[in-house]
PDB file of C-alpha atoms and ligand atoms in Angstrom:
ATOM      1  CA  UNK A   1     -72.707  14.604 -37.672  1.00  0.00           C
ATOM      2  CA  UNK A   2     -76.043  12.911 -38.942  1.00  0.00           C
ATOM      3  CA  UNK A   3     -75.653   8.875 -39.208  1.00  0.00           C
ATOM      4  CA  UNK A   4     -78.195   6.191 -40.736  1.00  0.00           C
ATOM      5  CA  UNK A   5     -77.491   2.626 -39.585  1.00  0.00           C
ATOM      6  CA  UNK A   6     -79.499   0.795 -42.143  1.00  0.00           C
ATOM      7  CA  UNK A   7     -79.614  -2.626 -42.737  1.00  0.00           C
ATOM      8  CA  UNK A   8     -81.225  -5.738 -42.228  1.00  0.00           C
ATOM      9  CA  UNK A   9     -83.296  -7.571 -39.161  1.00  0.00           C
ATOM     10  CA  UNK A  10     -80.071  -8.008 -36.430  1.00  0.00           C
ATOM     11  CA  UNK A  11     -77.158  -6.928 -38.618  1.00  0.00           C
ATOM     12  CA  UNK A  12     -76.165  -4.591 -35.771  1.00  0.00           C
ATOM     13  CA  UNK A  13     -77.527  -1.399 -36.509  1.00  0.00           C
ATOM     14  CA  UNK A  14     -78.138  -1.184 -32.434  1.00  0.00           C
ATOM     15  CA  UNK A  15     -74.674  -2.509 -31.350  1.00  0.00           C
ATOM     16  CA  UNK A  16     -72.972  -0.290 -33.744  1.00  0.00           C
ATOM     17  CA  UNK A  17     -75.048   2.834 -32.699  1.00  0.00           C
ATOM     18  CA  UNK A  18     -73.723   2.064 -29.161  1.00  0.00           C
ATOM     19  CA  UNK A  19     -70.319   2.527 -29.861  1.00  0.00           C
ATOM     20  CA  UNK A  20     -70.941   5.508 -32.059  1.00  0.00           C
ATOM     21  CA  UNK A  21     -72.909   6.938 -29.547  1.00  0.00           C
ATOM     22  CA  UNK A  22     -70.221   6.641 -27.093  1.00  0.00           C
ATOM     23  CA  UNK A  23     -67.156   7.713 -29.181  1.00  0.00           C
ATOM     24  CA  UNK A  24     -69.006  10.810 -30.909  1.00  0.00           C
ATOM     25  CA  UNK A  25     -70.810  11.578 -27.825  1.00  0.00           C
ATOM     26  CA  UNK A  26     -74.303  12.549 -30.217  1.00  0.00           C
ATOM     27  CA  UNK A  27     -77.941  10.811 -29.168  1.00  0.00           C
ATOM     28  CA  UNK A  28     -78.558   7.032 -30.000  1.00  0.00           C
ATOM     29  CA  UNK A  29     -82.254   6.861 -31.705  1.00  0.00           C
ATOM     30  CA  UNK A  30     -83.337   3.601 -31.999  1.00  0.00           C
ATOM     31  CA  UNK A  31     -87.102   3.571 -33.285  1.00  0.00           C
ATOM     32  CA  UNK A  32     -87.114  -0.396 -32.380  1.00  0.00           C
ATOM     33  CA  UNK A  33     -86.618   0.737 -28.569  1.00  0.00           C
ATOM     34  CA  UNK A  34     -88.680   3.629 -28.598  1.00  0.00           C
ATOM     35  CA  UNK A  35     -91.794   1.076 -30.272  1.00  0.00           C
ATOM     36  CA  UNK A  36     -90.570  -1.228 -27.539  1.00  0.00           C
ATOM     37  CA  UNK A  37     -90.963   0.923 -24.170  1.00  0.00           C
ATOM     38  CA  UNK A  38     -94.143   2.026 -25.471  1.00  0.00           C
ATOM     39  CA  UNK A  39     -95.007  -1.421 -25.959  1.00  0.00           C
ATOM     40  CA  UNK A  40     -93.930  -2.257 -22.559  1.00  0.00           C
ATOM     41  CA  UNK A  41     -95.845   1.256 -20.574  1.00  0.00           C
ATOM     42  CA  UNK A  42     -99.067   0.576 -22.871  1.00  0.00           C
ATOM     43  CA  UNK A  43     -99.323   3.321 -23.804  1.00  0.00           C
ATOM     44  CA  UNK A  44    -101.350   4.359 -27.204  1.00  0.00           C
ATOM     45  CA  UNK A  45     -98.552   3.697 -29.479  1.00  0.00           C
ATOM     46  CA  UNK A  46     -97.907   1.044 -27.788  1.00  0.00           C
ATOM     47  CA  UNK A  47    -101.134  -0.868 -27.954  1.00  0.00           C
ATOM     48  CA  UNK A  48    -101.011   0.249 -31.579  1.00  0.00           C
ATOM     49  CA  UNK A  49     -97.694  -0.576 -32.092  1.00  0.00           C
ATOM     50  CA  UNK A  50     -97.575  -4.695 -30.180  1.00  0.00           C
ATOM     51  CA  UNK A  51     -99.604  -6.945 -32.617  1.00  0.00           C
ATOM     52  CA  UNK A  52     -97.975  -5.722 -35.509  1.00  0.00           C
ATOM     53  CA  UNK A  53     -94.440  -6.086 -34.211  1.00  0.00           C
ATOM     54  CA  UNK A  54     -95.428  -9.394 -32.736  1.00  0.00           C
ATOM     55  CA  UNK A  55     -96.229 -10.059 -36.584  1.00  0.00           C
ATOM     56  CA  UNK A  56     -92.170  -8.390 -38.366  1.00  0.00           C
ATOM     57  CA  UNK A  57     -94.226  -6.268 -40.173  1.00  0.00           C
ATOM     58  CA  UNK A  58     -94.184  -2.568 -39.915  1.00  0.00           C
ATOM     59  CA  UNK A  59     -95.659   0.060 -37.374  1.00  0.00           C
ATOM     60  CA  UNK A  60     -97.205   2.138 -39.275  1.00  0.00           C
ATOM     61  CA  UNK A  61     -95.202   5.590 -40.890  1.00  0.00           C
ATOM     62  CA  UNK A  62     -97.498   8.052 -39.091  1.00  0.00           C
ATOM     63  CA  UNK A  63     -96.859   6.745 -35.711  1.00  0.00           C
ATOM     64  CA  UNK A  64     -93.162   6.519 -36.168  1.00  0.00           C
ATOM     65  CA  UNK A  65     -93.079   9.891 -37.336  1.00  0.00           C
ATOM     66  CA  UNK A  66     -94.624  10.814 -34.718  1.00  0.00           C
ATOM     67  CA  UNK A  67     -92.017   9.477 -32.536  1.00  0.00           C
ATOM     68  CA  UNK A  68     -89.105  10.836 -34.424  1.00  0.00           C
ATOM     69  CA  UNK A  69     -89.928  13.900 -35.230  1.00  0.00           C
ATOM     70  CA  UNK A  70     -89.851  15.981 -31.873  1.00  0.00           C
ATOM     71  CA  UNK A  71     -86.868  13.335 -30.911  1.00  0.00           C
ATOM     72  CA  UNK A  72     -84.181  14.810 -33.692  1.00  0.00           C
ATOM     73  CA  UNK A  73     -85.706  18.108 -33.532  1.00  0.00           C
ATOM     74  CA  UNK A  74     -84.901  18.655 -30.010  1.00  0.00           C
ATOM     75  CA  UNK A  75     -81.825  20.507 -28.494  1.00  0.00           C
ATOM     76  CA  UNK A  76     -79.390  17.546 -27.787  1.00  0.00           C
ATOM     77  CA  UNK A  77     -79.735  16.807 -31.537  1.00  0.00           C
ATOM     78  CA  UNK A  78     -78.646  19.516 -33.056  1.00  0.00           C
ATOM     79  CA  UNK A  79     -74.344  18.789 -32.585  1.00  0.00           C
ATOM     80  CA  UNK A  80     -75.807  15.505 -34.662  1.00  0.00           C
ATOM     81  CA  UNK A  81     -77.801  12.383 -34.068  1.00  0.00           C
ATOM     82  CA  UNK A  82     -77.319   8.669 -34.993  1.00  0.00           C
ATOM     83  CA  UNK A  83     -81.089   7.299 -36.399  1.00  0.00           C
ATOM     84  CA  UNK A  84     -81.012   3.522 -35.662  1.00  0.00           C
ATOM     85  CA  UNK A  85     -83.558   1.289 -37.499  1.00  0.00           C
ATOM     86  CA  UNK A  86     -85.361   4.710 -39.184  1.00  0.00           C
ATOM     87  CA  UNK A  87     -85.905   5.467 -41.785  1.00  0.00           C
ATOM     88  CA  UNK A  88     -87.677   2.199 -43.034  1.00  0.00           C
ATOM     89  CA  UNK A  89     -89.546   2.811 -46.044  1.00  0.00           C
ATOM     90  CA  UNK A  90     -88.988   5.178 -48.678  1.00  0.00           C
ATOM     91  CA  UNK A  91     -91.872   7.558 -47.756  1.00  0.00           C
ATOM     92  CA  UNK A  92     -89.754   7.731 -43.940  1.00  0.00           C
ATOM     93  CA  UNK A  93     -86.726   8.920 -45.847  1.00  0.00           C
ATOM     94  CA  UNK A  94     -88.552  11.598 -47.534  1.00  0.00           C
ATOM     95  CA  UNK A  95     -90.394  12.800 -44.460  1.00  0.00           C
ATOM     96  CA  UNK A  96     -87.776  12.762 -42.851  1.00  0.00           C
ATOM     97  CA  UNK A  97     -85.405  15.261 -45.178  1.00  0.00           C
ATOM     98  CA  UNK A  98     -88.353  17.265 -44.988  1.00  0.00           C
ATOM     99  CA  UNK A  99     -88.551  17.828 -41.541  1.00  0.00           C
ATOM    100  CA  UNK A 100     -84.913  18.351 -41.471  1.00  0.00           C
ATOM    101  CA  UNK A 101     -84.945  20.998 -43.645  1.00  0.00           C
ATOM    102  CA  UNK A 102     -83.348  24.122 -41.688  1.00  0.00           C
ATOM    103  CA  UNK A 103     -79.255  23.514 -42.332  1.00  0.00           C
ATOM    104  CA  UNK A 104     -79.500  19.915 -40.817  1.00  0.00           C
ATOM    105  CA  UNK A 105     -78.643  17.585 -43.442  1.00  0.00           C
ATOM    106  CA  UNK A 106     -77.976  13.605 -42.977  1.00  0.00           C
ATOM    107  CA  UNK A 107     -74.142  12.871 -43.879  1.00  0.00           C
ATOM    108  CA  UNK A 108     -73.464   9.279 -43.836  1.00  0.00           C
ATOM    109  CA  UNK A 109     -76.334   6.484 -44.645  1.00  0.00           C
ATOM    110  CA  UNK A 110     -74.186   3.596 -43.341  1.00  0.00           C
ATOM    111  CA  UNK A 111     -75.447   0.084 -44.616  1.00  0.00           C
ATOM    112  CA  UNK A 112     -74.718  -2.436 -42.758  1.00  0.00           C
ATOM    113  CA  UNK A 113     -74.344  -5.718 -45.637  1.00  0.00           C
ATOM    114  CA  UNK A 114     -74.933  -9.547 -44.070  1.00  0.00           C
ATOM    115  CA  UNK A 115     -75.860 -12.780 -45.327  1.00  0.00           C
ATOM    116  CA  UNK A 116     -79.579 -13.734 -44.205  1.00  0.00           C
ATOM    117  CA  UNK A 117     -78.783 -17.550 -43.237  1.00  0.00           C
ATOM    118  CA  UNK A 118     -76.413 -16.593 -40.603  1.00  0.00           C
ATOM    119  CA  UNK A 119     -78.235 -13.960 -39.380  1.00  0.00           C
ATOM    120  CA  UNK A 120     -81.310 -16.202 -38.273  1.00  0.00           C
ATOM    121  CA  UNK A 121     -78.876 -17.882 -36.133  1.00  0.00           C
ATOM    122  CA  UNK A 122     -77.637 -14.669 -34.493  1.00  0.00           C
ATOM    123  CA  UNK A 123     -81.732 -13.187 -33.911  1.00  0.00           C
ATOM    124  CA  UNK A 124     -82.383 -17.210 -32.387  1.00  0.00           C
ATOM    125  CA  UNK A 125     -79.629 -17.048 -29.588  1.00  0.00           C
ATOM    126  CA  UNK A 126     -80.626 -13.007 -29.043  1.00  0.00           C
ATOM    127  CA  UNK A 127     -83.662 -14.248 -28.012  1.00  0.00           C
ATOM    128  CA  UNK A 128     -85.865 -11.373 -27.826  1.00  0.00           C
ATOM    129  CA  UNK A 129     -89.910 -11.671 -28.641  1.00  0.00           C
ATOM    130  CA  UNK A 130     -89.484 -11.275 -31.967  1.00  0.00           C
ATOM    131  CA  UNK A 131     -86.965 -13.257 -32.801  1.00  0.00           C
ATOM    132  CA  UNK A 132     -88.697 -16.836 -33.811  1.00  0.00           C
ATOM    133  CA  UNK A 133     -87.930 -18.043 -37.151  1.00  0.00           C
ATOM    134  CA  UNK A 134     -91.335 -17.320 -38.432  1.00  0.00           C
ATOM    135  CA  UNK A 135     -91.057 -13.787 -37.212  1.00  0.00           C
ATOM    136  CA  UNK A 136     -87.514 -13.343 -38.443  1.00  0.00           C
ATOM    137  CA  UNK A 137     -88.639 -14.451 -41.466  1.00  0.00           C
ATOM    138  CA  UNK A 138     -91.376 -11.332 -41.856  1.00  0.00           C
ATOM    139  CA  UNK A 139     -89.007  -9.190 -40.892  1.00  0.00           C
ATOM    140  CA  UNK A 140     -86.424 -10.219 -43.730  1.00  0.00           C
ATOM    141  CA  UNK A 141     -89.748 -10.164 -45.814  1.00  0.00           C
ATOM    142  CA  UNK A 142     -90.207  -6.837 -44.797  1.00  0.00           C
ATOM    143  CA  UNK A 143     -87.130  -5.779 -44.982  1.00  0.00           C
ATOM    144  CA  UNK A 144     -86.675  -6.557 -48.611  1.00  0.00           C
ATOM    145  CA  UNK A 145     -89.857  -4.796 -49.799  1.00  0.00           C
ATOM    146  CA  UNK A 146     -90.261  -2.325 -47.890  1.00  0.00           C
ATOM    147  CA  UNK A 147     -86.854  -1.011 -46.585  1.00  0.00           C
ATOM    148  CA  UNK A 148     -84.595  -1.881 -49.481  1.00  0.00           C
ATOM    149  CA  UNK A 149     -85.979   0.728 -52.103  1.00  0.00           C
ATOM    150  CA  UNK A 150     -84.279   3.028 -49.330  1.00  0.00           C
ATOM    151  CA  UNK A 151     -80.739   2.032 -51.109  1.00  0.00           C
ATOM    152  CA  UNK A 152     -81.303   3.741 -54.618  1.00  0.00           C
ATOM    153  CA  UNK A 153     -82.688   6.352 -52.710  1.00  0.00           C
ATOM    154  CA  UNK A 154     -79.527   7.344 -50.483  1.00  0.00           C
ATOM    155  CA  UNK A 155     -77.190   5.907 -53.192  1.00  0.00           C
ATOM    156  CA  UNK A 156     -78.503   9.164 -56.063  1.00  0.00           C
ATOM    157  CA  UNK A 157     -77.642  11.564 -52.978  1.00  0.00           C
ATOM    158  CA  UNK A 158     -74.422  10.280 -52.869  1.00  0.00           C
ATOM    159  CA  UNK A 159     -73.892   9.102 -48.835  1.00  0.00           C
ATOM    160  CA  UNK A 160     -74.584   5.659 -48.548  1.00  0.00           C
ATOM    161  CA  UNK A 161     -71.584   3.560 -47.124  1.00  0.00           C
ATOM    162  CA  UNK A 162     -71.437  -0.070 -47.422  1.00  0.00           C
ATOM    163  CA  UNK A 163     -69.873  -1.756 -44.242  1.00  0.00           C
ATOM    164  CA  UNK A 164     -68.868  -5.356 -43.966  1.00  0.00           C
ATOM    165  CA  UNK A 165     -71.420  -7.014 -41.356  1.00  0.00           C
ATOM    166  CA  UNK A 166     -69.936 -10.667 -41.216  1.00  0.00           C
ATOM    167  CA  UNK A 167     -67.218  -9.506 -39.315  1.00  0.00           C
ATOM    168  CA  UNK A 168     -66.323  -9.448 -35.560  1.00  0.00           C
ATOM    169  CA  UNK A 169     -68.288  -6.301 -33.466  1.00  0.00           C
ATOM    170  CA  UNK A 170     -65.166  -4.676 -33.103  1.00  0.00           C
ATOM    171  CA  UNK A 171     -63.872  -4.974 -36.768  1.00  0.00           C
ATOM    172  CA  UNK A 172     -67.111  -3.715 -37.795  1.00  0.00           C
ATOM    173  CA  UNK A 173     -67.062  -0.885 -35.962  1.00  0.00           C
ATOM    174  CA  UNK A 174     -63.622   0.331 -37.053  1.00  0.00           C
ATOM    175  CA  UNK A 175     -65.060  -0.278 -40.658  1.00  0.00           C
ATOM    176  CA  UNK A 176     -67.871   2.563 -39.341  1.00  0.00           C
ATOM    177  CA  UNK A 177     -65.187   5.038 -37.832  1.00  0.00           C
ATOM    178  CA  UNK A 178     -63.237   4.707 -41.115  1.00  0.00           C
ATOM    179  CA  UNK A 179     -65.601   5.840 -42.865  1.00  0.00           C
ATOM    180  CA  UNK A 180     -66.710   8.950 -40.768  1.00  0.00           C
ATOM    181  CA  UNK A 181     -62.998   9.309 -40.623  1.00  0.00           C
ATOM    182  CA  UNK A 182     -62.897   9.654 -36.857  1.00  0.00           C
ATOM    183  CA  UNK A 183     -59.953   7.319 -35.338  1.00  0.00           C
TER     184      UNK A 183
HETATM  185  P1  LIG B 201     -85.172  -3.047 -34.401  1.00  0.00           P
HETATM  186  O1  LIG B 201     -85.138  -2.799 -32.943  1.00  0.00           O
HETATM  187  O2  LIG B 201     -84.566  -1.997 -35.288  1.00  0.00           O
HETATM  188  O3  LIG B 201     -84.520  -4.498 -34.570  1.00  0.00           O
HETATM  189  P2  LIG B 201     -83.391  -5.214 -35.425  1.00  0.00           P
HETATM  190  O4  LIG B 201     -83.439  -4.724 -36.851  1.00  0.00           O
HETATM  191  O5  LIG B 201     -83.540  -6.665 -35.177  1.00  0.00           O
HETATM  192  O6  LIG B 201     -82.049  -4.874 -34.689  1.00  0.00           O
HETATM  193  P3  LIG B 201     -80.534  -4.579 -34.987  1.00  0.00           P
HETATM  194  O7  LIG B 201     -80.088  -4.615 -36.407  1.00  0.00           O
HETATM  195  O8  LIG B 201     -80.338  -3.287 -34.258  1.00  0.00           O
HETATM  196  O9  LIG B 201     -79.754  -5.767 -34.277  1.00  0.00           O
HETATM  197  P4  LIG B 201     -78.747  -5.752 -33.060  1.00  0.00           P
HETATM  198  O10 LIG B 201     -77.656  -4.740 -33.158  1.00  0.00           O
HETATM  199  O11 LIG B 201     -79.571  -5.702 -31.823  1.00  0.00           O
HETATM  200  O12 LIG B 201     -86.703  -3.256 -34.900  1.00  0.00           O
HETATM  201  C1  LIG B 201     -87.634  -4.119 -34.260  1.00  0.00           C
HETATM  202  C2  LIG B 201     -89.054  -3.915 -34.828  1.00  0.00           C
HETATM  203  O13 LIG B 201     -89.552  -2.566 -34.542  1.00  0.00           O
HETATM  204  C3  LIG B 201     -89.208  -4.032 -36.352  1.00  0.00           C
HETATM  205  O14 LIG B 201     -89.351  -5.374 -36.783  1.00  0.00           O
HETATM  206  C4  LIG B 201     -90.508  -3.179 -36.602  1.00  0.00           C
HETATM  207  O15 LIG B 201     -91.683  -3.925 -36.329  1.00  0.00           O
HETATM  208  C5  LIG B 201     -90.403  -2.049 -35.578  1.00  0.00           C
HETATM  209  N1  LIG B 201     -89.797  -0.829 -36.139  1.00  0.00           N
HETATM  210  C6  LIG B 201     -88.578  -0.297 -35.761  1.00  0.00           C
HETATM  211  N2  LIG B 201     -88.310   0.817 -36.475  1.00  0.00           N
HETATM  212  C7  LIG B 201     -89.349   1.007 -37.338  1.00  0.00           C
HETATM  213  C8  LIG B 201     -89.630   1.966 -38.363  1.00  0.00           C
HETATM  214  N3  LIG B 201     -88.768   2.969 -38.654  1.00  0.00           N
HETATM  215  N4  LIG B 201     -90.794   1.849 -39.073  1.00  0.00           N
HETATM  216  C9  LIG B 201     -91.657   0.859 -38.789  1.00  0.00           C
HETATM  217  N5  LIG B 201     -91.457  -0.092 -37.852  1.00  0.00           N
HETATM  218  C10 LIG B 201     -90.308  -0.041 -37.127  1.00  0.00           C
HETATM  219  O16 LIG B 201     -78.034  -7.169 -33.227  1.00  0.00           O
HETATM  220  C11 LIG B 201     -78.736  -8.382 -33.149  1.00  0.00           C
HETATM  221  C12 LIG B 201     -77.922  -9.439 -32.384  1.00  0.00           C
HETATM  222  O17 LIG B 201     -76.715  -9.746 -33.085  1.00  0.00           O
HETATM  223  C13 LIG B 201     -77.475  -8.993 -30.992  1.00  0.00           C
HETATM  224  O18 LIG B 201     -77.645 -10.071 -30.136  1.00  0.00           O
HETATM  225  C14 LIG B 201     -76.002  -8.635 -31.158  1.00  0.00           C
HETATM  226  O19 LIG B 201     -75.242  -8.854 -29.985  1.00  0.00           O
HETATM  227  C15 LIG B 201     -75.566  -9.575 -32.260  1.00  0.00           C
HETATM  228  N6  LIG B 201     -74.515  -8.988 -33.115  1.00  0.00           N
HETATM  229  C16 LIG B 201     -74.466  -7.715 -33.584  1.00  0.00           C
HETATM  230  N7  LIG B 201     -73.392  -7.545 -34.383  1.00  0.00           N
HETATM  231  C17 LIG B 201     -72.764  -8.772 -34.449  1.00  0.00           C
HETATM  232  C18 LIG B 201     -71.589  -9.264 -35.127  1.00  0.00           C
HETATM  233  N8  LIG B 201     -70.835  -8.451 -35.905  1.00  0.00           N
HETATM  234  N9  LIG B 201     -71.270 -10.573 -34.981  1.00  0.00           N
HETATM  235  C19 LIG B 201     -72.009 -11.398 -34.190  1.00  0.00           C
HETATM  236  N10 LIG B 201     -73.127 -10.985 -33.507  1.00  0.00           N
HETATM  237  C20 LIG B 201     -73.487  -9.695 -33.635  1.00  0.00           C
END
């Protein structure tokens, strides 16, 4: 099975992916932690990748393809994959169908719907780098210009899901395993 968790800054793409992860035993991608430990080893990307994360804007397309790519490509991916936080903009998306083009196909683009003003609350207690309001507040920015155009997109091909984020983790994630139809 191929999963999108799509949605906005901290509606719990990466807690939901978890679980997934777990029940469906397929890979957890998270493009956020990826851009984070090479943040954190300095490497290239990372040094690349800091400043503009430091900023809620976006790492550039070319160096997260670079990062996905190879990742779903490999062998553990191939039983299915869940891509957390990617794709992000609409040019993403179409890279990445391209690239997937030999059988694999994505099945469920599962949006995860929240209400921004309570979500600045939940990023503030996280705690992590970038969550301070005026970061959060780039990132919902971003999020709205940039990522958004992604829900026409999957919505023409006929697999986006809309799942109820305002709810308790657990109740949100038996919203998810409804859908995939996995109990
Ligand atoms: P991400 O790591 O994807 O960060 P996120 O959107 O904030 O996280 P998420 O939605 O997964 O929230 P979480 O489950 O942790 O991206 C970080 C940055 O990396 C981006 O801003 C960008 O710069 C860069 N980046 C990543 N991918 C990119 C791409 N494809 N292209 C370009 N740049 C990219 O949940 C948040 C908190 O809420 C947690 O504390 C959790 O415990 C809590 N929570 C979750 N569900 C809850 C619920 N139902 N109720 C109450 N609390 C809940």
């Amino acid at each position: 099975m191929q999963i999108i968790l799509f949605g906005p800054p901290g509606c719990g793409k990466g807690t939901q992916a978890t679980f997934i992860s777990q029940s469906l035993s397929i890979p957890h991608l998270s493009t956020g932690d990826m851009l984070r430990s090479a943040v954190t080893s300095k490497s290239e990307i990372g040094l690349k990748a800091k400043e503009i994360m430091e900023k809620g804007g976006l790492v550039s397309d070319e160096i997260v393809l670079s990062i996905v790519k190879d990742r779903v490509l490999s062998i553990d991916c191939q039983k299915g994959f869940i891509l957390d936080g990617f794709p992000r903009t609409v040019n993403q998306a179409e890279k990445l169908e391209f690239f997937l083009n030999n059988g694999q196909s994505i099945d469920f683009v599962l949006r995860i719907k929240v209400n921004e003003e309570d979500i600045l609350k939940r990023l503030i207690d996280r705690g992590r780098d970038d969550d301070k309001p005026e970061i959060i507040k780039n990132r919902f920015k971003t999020y709205n210009s940039e990522t958004e155009p992604l829900i026409p997109f999957y919505e023409e091909r006929g697999i986006l899901f809309n799942i109820n984020g305002m709810q308790e983790i657990e109740k949100v994630s038996e919203e998810i395993k409804k859908v995939l139809g996995v109990f």
